[in-house]
Amino acid sequence: MTQARSSLIPPGQAGTFHCVQRCVRRAFLCGVDRYTGRSFEHRKVWVEQRLALLAECFAIAIHAYAVMSNHLHLVVQLEPALAQQWTDAEVAARWIRLFPPREGTPAAHERKRDALMADPTRMSAARARLGDLSWLMRCLAEPIARAANTEDDCKGRFWEGRYKAQVLCDDRAVLAAMAYVDLNPIRAGMADDLAQLHHTSAHVRLRGVSHDATKAMLQPVAGSSVACLPIRLGEYLALLEWTEKQVRPGKRGSIALSAPSVLAKFDARPDRWVARMKSIGSGYWRAVGEVQDLLEIAQRLGQRWLKGVGVAAKLA
């Protein structure tokens, strides 16, 4: 039975989440549509540009993303408390960047800003929305849908009505979700190795990597500069490279012997890592974490259990 998103993620709650937004039409979001032969590859740039803007406006940190043919993945950390620290002028400026006046002139921007700041109720609502996951996904999906419908010369839904959201309960769940998202193109057969992971957060990290950078702590690819995980960039990239060899068809490596040492920080048995990472997509549903984490969320939702409890027990 479908439940309100607020039951799983109460408004104002901080946390890290894995979100999936899917296209509802057979026409592709991006890539080449095998039915019509049309290329929509340029739309991947739309999504990445929109994500960059949202990261500058919302109280978030983007840890991973992947733009696929007909859906997109996002691992995002919400920091609603950060929005509470912004001045009214900062909140108004960020809100108007998201929803600019139709005229688009400096005078129109100034009028809209002044009107917003003069209304405490609207200011409070805007501040809360800049730390809200549903508003983040709305501000990501709607402009892309309008642009795609204009380009396709059609009307109607472009995205599915609801996006999928998973609560990532601990660092191990966050790391598994990030690797799942970054390696999505390889599992889908769209890329052969890390060098071909275009339009993903892995590509962003690889593009800016240097010898010194690999020693730095892993940071978000966009948004607030909160520490992502207690590992270094080089360790994460090494983990991606090793995991890619395990998930690519016909390219099995020696899991027990060659697993990166960083895995020991998160799992005493590295041979379970690939199963843990793959379970993000099919083993879990509303939340990813330990058995107790899932049972507590189930209780809050008024359920006896939550999909993924069995997987969590096997991987414990």
Coordinates of N, CA and C in Angstrom, one line a residue, residues 77-296:
Q77 N 22.6 14.1 0.8 CA 22.5 14.4 2.2 C 21.8 15.7 2.5
L78 N 20.7 15.6 3.3 CA 19.9 16.8 3.6 C 20.4 17.4 4.9
E79 N 20.6 18.7 5.0 CA 21.0 19.4 6.2 C 20.0 20.5 6.5
P80 N 18.8 20.3 6.9 CA 17.8 21.3 7.1 C 18.3 22.4 8.1
A81 N 19.1 22.0 9.1 CA 19.6 22.9 10.1 C 20.5 24.0 9.5
L82 N 21.1 23.6 8.4 CA 22.0 24.6 7.7 C 21.1 25.8 7.1
A83 N 19.9 25.4 6.6 CA 19.0 26.5 6.1 C 18.5 27.4 7.2
Q84 N 18.4 26.9 8.4 CA 18.0 27.7 9.5 C 19.0 28.8 9.9
Q85 N 20.3 28.6 9.5 CA 21.4 29.5 9.8 C 21.5 30.6 8.8
W86 N 20.8 30.5 7.6 CA 20.9 31.5 6.6 C 20.1 32.7 7.0
T87 N 20.6 33.9 6.5 CA 19.8 35.1 6.7 C 18.6 35.1 5.8
D88 N 17.6 36.0 6.1 CA 16.5 36.1 5.2 C 16.9 36.5 3.8
A89 N 17.9 37.3 3.7 CA 18.4 37.7 2.4 C 19.0 36.5 1.6
E90 N 19.7 35.6 2.3 CA 20.3 34.5 1.6 C 19.2 33.5 1.2
V91 N 18.2 33.3 2.0 CA 17.1 32.4 1.7 C 16.3 33.0 0.4
A92 N 16.1 34.3 0.5 CA 15.4 34.9 -0.7 C 16.2 34.8 -2.0
A93 N 17.5 35.0 -1.9 CA 18.3 34.9 -3.1 C 18.3 33.5 -3.7
R94 N 18.4 32.5 -2.8 CA 18.4 31.1 -3.2 C 17.1 30.8 -3.8
W95 N 16.0 31.2 -3.2 CA 14.7 30.8 -3.7 C 14.4 31.5 -5.1
I96 N 14.8 32.7 -5.2 CA 14.6 33.4 -6.5 C 15.4 32.8 -7.6
R97 N 16.6 32.2 -7.3 CA 17.4 31.5 -8.3 C 16.6 30.3 -8.8
L98 N 15.9 29.7 -7.9 CA 15.1 28.5 -8.3 C 13.8 28.9 -9.1
F99 N 13.2 30.0 -8.6 CA 11.9 30.4 -9.2 C 12.0 31.9 -9.6
P100 N 12.8 32.2 -10.7 CA 13.0 33.6 -11.1 C 11.7 34.2 -11.6
P101 N 11.5 35.5 -11.6 CA 10.4 36.2 -12.2 C 10.4 36.0 -13.7
R102 N 9.2 36.0 -14.2 CA 9.1 35.8 -15.7 C 9.8 36.9 -16.5
E103 N 9.8 38.1 -16.0 CA 10.4 39.2 -16.7 C 11.9 39.0 -16.8
G104 N 12.5 38.5 -15.8 CA 14.0 38.2 -15.8 C 14.9 39.4 -15.7
T105 N 14.3 40.6 -15.4 CA 15.2 41.8 -15.3 C 15.6 41.9 -13.8
P106 N 16.7 42.7 -13.6 CA 17.2 42.9 -12.3 C 16.1 43.6 -11.4
A107 N 15.3 44.5 -12.0 CA 14.3 45.2 -11.2 C 13.2 44.2 -10.8
A108 N 12.9 43.2 -11.7 CA 11.9 42.2 -11.3 C 12.4 41.3 -10.2
H109 N 13.6 40.9 -10.3 CA 14.2 40.1 -9.2 C 14.2 40.9 -7.9
E110 N 14.5 42.1 -7.9 CA 14.5 42.9 -6.7 C 13.1 43.0 -6.1
R111 N 12.1 43.2 -6.9 CA 10.7 43.3 -6.5 C 10.3 42.0 -5.8
K112 N 10.6 40.9 -6.5 CA 10.2 39.6 -6.0 C 10.9 39.3 -4.6
R113 N 12.2 39.7 -4.6 CA 13.0 39.5 -3.3 C 12.4 40.3 -2.2
D114 N 12.1 41.5 -2.4 CA 11.5 42.4 -1.4 C 10.1 41.9 -0.9
A115 N 9.3 41.4 -1.9 CA 8.0 40.9 -1.5 C 8.1 39.7 -0.7
L116 N 9.1 38.8 -1.0 CA 9.3 37.6 -0.2 C 9.8 37.9 1.2
M117 N 10.7 38.8 1.3 CA 11.3 39.1 2.6 C 10.3 39.9 3.5
A118 N 9.3 40.5 2.9 CA 8.3 41.3 3.6 C 7.2 40.4 4.2
D119 N 7.2 39.1 3.8 CA 6.2 38.2 4.2 C 6.8 37.1 5.1
P120 N 6.7 37.1 6.4 CA 7.3 36.1 7.3 C 6.8 34.7 7.0
T121 N 5.6 34.6 6.7 CA 5.0 33.2 6.4 C 5.7 32.6 5.2
R122 N 5.8 33.4 4.1 CA 6.4 32.9 2.9 C 7.9 32.6 3.1
M123 N 8.5 33.5 3.9 CA 9.9 33.3 4.2 C 10.2 32.0 5.0
S124 N 9.3 31.7 5.9 CA 9.4 30.5 6.7 C 9.2 29.2 5.8
A125 N 8.3 29.3 4.9 CA 8.0 28.2 4.0 C 9.2 28.0 3.1
A126 N 9.7 29.1 2.5 CA 10.8 28.9 1.6 C 12.1 28.3 2.3
R127 N 12.3 28.8 3.6 CA 13.4 28.2 4.3 C 13.3 26.7 4.6
A128 N 12.1 26.3 4.9 CA 11.8 24.9 5.2 C 11.9 24.1 3.9
R129 N 11.5 24.6 2.8 CA 11.5 23.9 1.5 C 12.9 23.7 1.0
L130 N 13.8 24.6 1.3 CA 15.2 24.5 0.9 C 16.0 23.4 1.7
G131 N 15.3 22.8 2.6 CA 15.9 21.6 3.3 C 15.0 20.4 3.2
D132 N 14.2 20.3 2.2 CA 13.2 19.3 2.1 C 13.4 18.4 0.9
L133 N 13.4 17.1 1.1 CA 13.8 16.2 0.0 C 12.7 16.3 -1.2
S134 N 11.5 16.3 -0.8 CA 10.4 16.3 -1.9 C 10.5 17.6 -2.7
W135 N 10.8 18.7 -2.1 CA 11.0 19.9 -2.9 C 12.2 19.9 -3.7
L136 N 13.3 19.2 -3.2 CA 14.5 19.1 -4.0 C 14.2 18.3 -5.3
M137 N 13.5 17.1 -5.2 CA 13.2 16.3 -6.3 C 12.2 17.0 -7.2
R138 N 11.3 17.8 -6.7 CA 10.4 18.5 -7.5 C 11.1 19.5 -8.4
C139 N 12.0 20.3 -7.7 CA 12.8 21.3 -8.4 C 13.8 20.7 -9.4
L140 N 14.1 19.4 -9.3 CA 15.0 18.8 -10.3 C 14.1 18.3 -11.4
A141 N 13.0 17.7 -11.2 CA 12.2 17.0 -12.2 C 11.4 17.9 -13.1
E142 N 10.7 18.9 -12.5 CA 9.8 19.7 -13.3 C 10.4 20.5 -14.4
P143 N 11.6 21.2 -14.2 CA 12.2 21.9 -15.3 C 12.6 21.0 -16.4
I144 N 13.1 19.8 -16.1 CA 13.6 18.9 -17.1 C 12.4 18.4 -17.9
A145 N 11.2 18.1 -17.2 CA 10.0 17.7 -17.9 C 9.5 18.7 -18.8
R146 N 9.5 20.0 -18.4 CA 9.0 21.1 -19.3 C 9.9 21.2 -20.5
A147 N 11.2 21.2 -20.3 CA 12.1 21.3 -21.4 C 12.0 20.1 -22.4
A148 N 11.8 18.9 -21.9 CA 11.7 17.7 -22.7 C 10.4 17.8 -23.5
N149 N 9.3 18.1 -22.8 CA 8.0 18.2 -23.5 C 8.0 19.3 -24.6
T150 N 8.7 20.4 -24.3 CA 8.8 21.4 -25.4 C 9.5 20.9 -26.6
E151 N 10.6 20.2 -26.3 CA 11.5 19.6 -27.4 C 10.7 18.6 -28.1
D152 N 9.9 17.8 -27.4 CA 9.1 16.7 -28.1 C 7.8 17.2 -28.7
D153 N 7.5 18.4 -28.4 CA 6.2 19.0 -28.9 C 5.0 18.2 -28.4
C154 N 5.0 17.9 -27.1 CA 3.9 17.1 -26.6 C 3.6 17.6 -25.2
K155 N 2.5 17.1 -24.6 CA 2.1 17.4 -23.2 C 2.0 16.1 -22.4
G156 N 1.7 16.3 -21.1 CA 1.5 15.1 -20.3 C 2.7 14.9 -19.4
R157 N 2.6 13.8 -18.6 CA 3.7 13.4 -17.7 C 5.0 13.0 -18.4
F158 N 6.1 13.4 -17.9 CA 7.4 13.0 -18.4 C 8.0 12.0 -17.4
W159 N 7.8 12.2 -16.1 CA 8.3 11.4 -15.0 C 7.2 10.6 -14.4
E160 N 7.5 9.5 -13.8 CA 6.6 8.7 -13.0 C 6.1 9.7 -11.8
G161 N 4.9 9.4 -11.4 CA 4.3 10.3 -10.4 C 5.1 10.4 -9.1
R162 N 5.7 9.3 -8.7 CA 6.5 9.2 -7.4 C 7.9 8.8 -7.7
Y163 N 8.8 9.4 -7.0 CA 10.2 9.0 -7.1 C 10.5 8.0 -6.0
K164 N 11.4 7.1 -6.1 CA 11.8 6.1 -5.1 C 12.8 6.8 -4.2
A165 N 12.6 6.6 -2.9 CA 13.6 7.1 -1.9 C 13.9 6.1 -0.9
Q166 N 15.2 5.9 -0.6 CA 15.7 4.9 0.4 C 16.4 5.7 1.5
V167 N 16.1 5.5 2.7 CA 16.9 6.0 3.8 C 18.1 5.2 4.0
L168 N 19.3 5.9 4.0 CA 20.6 5.2 4.2 C 21.0 5.4 5.6
C169 N 20.9 4.3 6.4 CA 20.9 4.4 7.9 C 22.3 4.5 8.4
D170 N 23.4 4.2 7.7 CA 24.7 4.3 8.3 C 25.7 4.5 7.2
D171 N 27.0 4.6 7.6 CA 28.1 4.9 6.6 C 28.2 3.7 5.6
R172 N 28.0 2.5 6.1 CA 28.2 1.4 5.1 C 27.1 1.4 4.1
A173 N 25.9 1.8 4.5 CA 24.8 1.9 3.5 C 25.1 3.0 2.5
V174 N 25.6 4.1 3.0 CA 25.9 5.2 2.1 C 27.0 4.8 1.1
L175 N 28.0 4.1 1.6 CA 29.1 3.7 0.7 C 28.6 2.7 -0.4
A176 N 27.8 1.8 0.0 CA 27.2 0.8 -0.9 C 26.3 1.5 -2.0
A177 N 25.5 2.5 -1.5 CA 24.6 3.2 -2.4 C 25.5 4.1 -3.4
M178 N 26.5 4.7 -3.0 CA 27.4 5.5 -3.8 C 28.0 4.6 -4.9
A179 N 28.5 3.5 -4.5 CA 29.1 2.6 -5.5 C 28.1 2.0 -6.5
Y180 N 26.9 1.7 -5.9 CA 25.8 1.2 -6.8 C 25.5 2.2 -7.9
V181 N 25.4 3.5 -7.4 CA 25.0 4.6 -8.4 C 26.1 4.8 -9.4
D182 N 27.4 4.9 -8.9 CA 28.5 5.3 -9.8 C 28.7 4.1 -10.8
L183 N 28.5 2.9 -10.5 CA 28.7 1.8 -11.4 C 27.5 1.4 -12.2
N184 N 26.4 2.1 -12.0 CA 25.2 1.7 -12.7 C 25.4 1.6 -14.2
P185 N 26.1 2.5 -14.9 CA 26.3 2.4 -16.3 C 27.0 1.1 -16.7
I186 N 27.9 0.6 -15.9 CA 28.6 -0.6 -16.2 C 27.7 -1.8 -16.1
R187 N 26.9 -1.8 -15.0 CA 26.0 -3.0 -14.9 C 25.0 -3.0 -16.0
A188 N 24.6 -1.8 -16.5 CA 23.6 -1.7 -17.5 C 24.2 -1.9 -18.9
G189 N 25.5 -2.1 -19.0 CA 26.1 -2.3 -20.3 C 26.4 -1.1 -21.1
M190 N 26.3 0.1 -20.5 CA 26.5 1.4 -21.2 C 27.9 1.8 -21.1
A191 N 28.7 1.2 -20.3 CA 30.2 1.5 -20.2 C 30.9 0.2 -19.9
D192 N 32.2 0.2 -20.3 CA 33.1 -0.9 -20.1 C 34.0 -0.8 -18.9
D193 N 34.3 0.4 -18.5 CA 35.2 0.6 -17.4 C 35.0 2.0 -16.8
L194 N 35.8 2.4 -15.8 CA 35.6 3.6 -15.1 C 35.8 4.8 -16.0
A195 N 36.7 4.7 -17.0 CA 37.0 5.8 -17.8 C 35.7 6.2 -18.7
Q196 N 34.8 5.3 -18.8 CA 33.6 5.6 -19.7 C 32.4 6.0 -18.8
L197 N 32.6 6.2 -17.6 CA 31.4 6.5 -16.7 C 31.0 8.0 -16.8
H198 N 30.7 8.4 -18.0 CA 30.3 9.8 -18.2 C 29.0 10.1 -17.6
H199 N 28.8 11.4 -17.2 CA 27.5 11.8 -16.6 C 27.2 11.1 -15.3
T200 N 28.3 10.8 -14.5 CA 28.2 10.3 -13.2 C 29.1 11.1 -12.3
S201 N 28.8 10.9 -11.0 CA 29.7 11.5 -10.0 C 31.1 10.9 -10.0
A202 N 31.2 9.7 -10.4 CA 32.6 9.1 -10.5 C 33.4 9.8 -11.6
H203 N 32.7 10.1 -12.7 CA 33.4 10.9 -13.8 C 33.9 12.2 -13.3
V204 N 33.1 12.9 -12.5 CA 33.5 14.2 -11.9 C 34.7 14.1 -11.1
R205 N 34.7 13.0 -10.2 CA 35.8 12.8 -9.3 C 37.1 12.4 -10.1
L206 N 37.0 11.6 -11.1 CA 38.1 11.1 -11.9 C 38.7 12.3 -12.7
R207 N 37.8 13.1 -13.2 CA 38.2 14.2 -14.0 C 39.1 15.2 -13.3
G208 N 38.8 15.4 -12.0 CA 39.6 16.4 -11.2 C 40.6 15.8 -10.3
V209 N 40.9 14.5 -10.5 CA 41.8 13.8 -9.6 C 43.3 14.1 -9.9
S210 N 44.1 14.2 -8.9 CA 45.5 14.3 -9.0 C 46.2 13.5 -7.9
H211 N 47.5 13.4 -7.9 CA 48.2 12.6 -6.9 C 47.9 13.1 -5.5
D212 N 47.9 14.4 -5.3 CA 47.6 15.0 -4.0 C 46.2 14.9 -3.6
A213 N 45.3 15.0 -4.6 CA 43.9 14.9 -4.4 C 43.4 13.6 -3.8
T214 N 44.1 12.5 -4.3 CA 43.7 11.2 -3.8 C 43.9 11.0 -2.3
K215 N 44.8 11.8 -1.7 CA 45.1 11.7 -0.3 C 44.1 12.5 0.5
A216 N 43.3 13.4 -0.1 CA 42.3 14.2 0.6 C 41.1 13.3 1.0
M217 N 40.4 13.8 2.0 CA 39.2 13.1 2.4 C 38.1 13.2 1.3
L218 N 37.3 12.1 1.2 CA 36.2 12.1 0.2 C 35.2 13.2 0.5
Q219 N 35.0 14.1 -0.5 CA 34.1 15.2 -0.3 C 32.9 15.0 -1.3
P220 N 31.8 15.7 -1.0 CA 30.6 15.7 -1.9 C 31.1 16.2 -3.3
V221 N 30.4 15.8 -4.4 CA 30.7 16.4 -5.7 C 30.1 17.7 -5.9
A222 N 29.1 18.1 -5.0 CA 28.4 19.4 -5.1 C 27.7 19.7 -3.8
G223 N 27.5 20.9 -3.5 CA 26.7 21.3 -2.3 C 27.6 21.6 -1.2
S224 N 27.1 21.5 0.0 CA 27.9 21.8 1.2 C 29.0 20.9 1.4
S225 N 30.1 21.4 2.0 CA 31.4 20.6 2.0 C 31.5 19.8 3.2
V226 N 30.4 19.2 3.7 CA 30.5 18.2 4.8 C 31.2 17.0 4.4
A227 N 32.0 16.4 5.3 CA 32.7 15.2 5.0 C 31.8 14.1 4.6
C228 N 32.1 13.4 3.6 CA 31.2 12.4 3.0 C 31.2 11.2 3.8
L229 N 32.4 10.5 3.9 CA 32.6 9.3 4.6 C 34.0 9.3 5.2
P230 N 34.3 8.6 6.2 CA 35.7 8.6 6.8 C 36.7 7.8 6.0
I231 N 36.8 8.1 4.7 CA 37.8 7.5 3.8 C 38.3 8.6 2.8
R232 N 39.4 8.3 2.2 CA 40.1 9.2 1.3 C 39.5 9.0 -0.1
L233 N 39.7 10.1 -0.9 CA 39.3 10.0 -2.3 C 39.9 8.8 -3.0
G234 N 41.2 8.6 -2.8 CA 41.9 7.5 -3.5 C 41.4 6.2 -3.1
E235 N 41.0 6.0 -1.8 CA 40.5 4.8 -1.4 C 39.1 4.5 -2.0
Y236 N 38.3 5.5 -2.2 CA 37.0 5.3 -2.8 C 37.2 4.9 -4.3
L237 N 38.1 5.6 -5.0 CA 38.3 5.3 -6.4 C 38.9 3.9 -6.5
A238 N 39.7 3.5 -5.6 CA 40.3 2.1 -5.7 C 39.2 1.1 -5.4
L239 N 38.3 1.4 -4.5 CA 37.1 0.5 -4.3 C 36.2 0.4 -5.5
L240 N 36.0 1.5 -6.2 CA 35.2 1.5 -7.4 C 35.8 0.6 -8.5
E241 N 37.1 0.8 -8.6 CA 37.9 0.0 -9.7 C 37.8 -1.5 -9.4
W242 N 38.0 -1.8 -8.1 CA 37.9 -3.3 -7.8 C 36.5 -3.8 -7.9
T243 N 35.5 -3.0 -7.5 CA 34.1 -3.5 -7.6 C 33.7 -3.6 -9.0
E244 N 34.1 -2.7 -9.9 CA 33.8 -2.8 -11.3 C 34.2 -4.1 -11.9
K245 N 35.3 -4.6 -11.5 CA 35.8 -5.9 -12.0 C 34.9 -7.1 -11.6
Q246 N 34.2 -6.9 -10.4 CA 33.3 -7.9 -9.9 C 32.0 -7.9 -10.6
V247 N 31.5 -6.7 -11.0 CA 30.1 -6.6 -11.5 C 30.1 -6.7 -13.0
R248 N 31.3 -6.5 -13.7 CA 31.2 -6.5 -15.2 C 31.2 -7.9 -15.6
P249 N 30.3 -8.3 -16.5 CA 30.1 -9.6 -17.0 C 31.4 -10.2 -17.6
G250 N 31.8 -11.4 -17.2 CA 33.0 -12.0 -17.7 C 34.3 -11.5 -17.1
K251 N 34.2 -10.7 -16.1 CA 35.5 -10.1 -15.5 C 35.5 -10.3 -14.0
R252 N 35.5 -11.5 -13.6 CA 35.5 -11.8 -12.2 C 36.9 -11.7 -11.6
G253 N 37.1 -11.0 -10.5 CA 38.4 -11.0 -9.9 C 38.4 -11.9 -8.7
S254 N 39.5 -11.9 -8.0 CA 39.6 -12.7 -6.7 C 39.2 -11.9 -5.6
I255 N 38.0 -12.1 -5.1 CA 37.4 -11.2 -4.1 C 38.2 -11.2 -2.8
A256 N 38.4 -12.4 -2.3 CA 39.1 -12.5 -1.0 C 40.5 -12.0 -1.0
L257 N 41.2 -12.2 -2.0 CA 42.6 -11.8 -2.1 C 42.9 -10.3 -2.5
S258 N 42.1 -9.8 -3.4 CA 42.4 -8.5 -3.9 C 41.5 -7.4 -3.4
A259 N 40.7 -7.6 -2.5 CA 39.8 -6.6 -2.0 C 40.6 -5.4 -1.4
P260 N 40.2 -4.2 -1.7 CA 40.9 -3.0 -1.1 C 40.8 -3.0 0.4
S261 N 41.9 -2.6 1.0 CA 42.0 -2.6 2.5 C 40.9 -1.7 3.1
V262 N 40.4 -0.7 2.4 CA 39.4 0.2 2.9 C 38.1 -0.5 3.3
L263 N 37.8 -1.6 2.7 CA 36.6 -2.4 3.0 C 36.6 -2.8 4.4
A264 N 37.8 -3.1 5.0 CA 37.9 -3.6 6.4 C 37.3 -2.6 7.3
K265 N 37.2 -1.3 6.9 CA 36.6 -0.3 7.8 C 35.1 -0.4 7.9
F266 N 34.5 -1.1 6.9 CA 33.1 -1.2 6.8 C 32.5 -2.6 6.9
D267 N 33.4 -3.6 6.7 CA 32.8 -4.9 6.7 C 34.0 -5.9 7.0
A268 N 33.8 -6.8 7.9 CA 34.8 -7.7 8.3 C 35.0 -8.8 7.2
R269 N 34.0 -8.9 6.4 CA 34.1 -10.0 5.3 C 33.9 -9.3 3.9
P270 N 35.0 -9.0 3.3 CA 34.9 -8.3 2.0 C 34.2 -9.1 0.9
D271 N 34.1 -10.4 1.1 CA 33.4 -11.2 0.0 C 31.9 -10.9 0.0
R272 N 31.4 -10.2 1.0 CA 29.9 -9.8 1.0 C 29.7 -8.5 0.4
W273 N 30.8 -7.8 0.0 CA 30.6 -6.4 -0.4 C 29.7 -6.3 -1.7
V274 N 30.1 -7.1 -2.7 CA 29.3 -7.0 -4.0 C 27.9 -7.3 -3.8
A275 N 27.5 -8.3 -3.0 CA 26.1 -8.6 -2.7 C 25.5 -7.5 -2.0
R276 N 26.2 -6.8 -1.1 CA 25.6 -5.7 -0.3 C 25.3 -4.5 -1.3
M277 N 26.3 -4.3 -2.2 CA 26.1 -3.2 -3.1 C 25.0 -3.5 -4.1
K278 N 24.9 -4.7 -4.6 CA 23.8 -5.0 -5.6 C 22.4 -5.0 -4.9
S279 N 22.4 -5.2 -3.6 CA 21.1 -5.3 -2.9 C 20.5 -3.9 -2.8
I280 N 21.2 -2.8 -3.0 CA 20.7 -1.5 -3.0 C 19.5 -1.4 -4.0
G281 N 19.7 -2.1 -5.1 CA 18.7 -1.9 -6.2 C 17.5 -2.9 -6.0
S282 N 17.7 -4.1 -5.5 CA 16.6 -5.1 -5.5 C 16.4 -5.7 -4.1
G283 N 17.4 -5.7 -3.2 CA 17.2 -6.4 -2.0 C 16.5 -5.6 -0.9
Y284 N 16.7 -4.3 -1.0 CA 16.1 -3.3 0.0 C 15.0 -2.6 -0.7
W285 N 14.2 -1.8 0.1 CA 13.2 -1.0 -0.5 C 13.2 0.4 0.1
R286 N 12.6 0.6 1.2 CA 12.5 2.0 1.8 C 13.7 2.4 2.5
A287 N 14.5 1.5 3.0 CA 15.6 1.8 3.8 C 16.7 0.8 3.7
V288 N 18.0 1.2 3.9 CA 19.1 0.3 3.8 C 19.9 0.5 5.1
G289 N 20.1 -0.7 5.8 CA 20.8 -0.6 7.1 C 20.8 -2.0 7.7
E290 N 21.1 -2.0 9.0 CA 21.1 -3.2 9.8 C 19.7 -3.6 10.1
V291 N 19.5 -4.9 10.6 CA 18.2 -5.4 10.9 C 17.5 -4.5 11.9
Q292 N 18.1 -4.1 12.9 CA 17.5 -3.2 13.9 C 17.0 -1.9 13.3
D293 N 17.8 -1.3 12.4 CA 17.4 -0.1 11.8 C 16.1 -0.3 11.0
L294 N 16.0 -1.3 10.3 CA 14.9 -1.6 9.4 C 13.6 -1.9 10.3
L295 N 13.8 -2.6 11.4 CA 12.7 -2.9 12.3 C 12.2 -1.6 12.9
E296 N 13.1 -0.7 13.3 CA 12.6 0.5 13.9 C 11.9 1.4 12.9

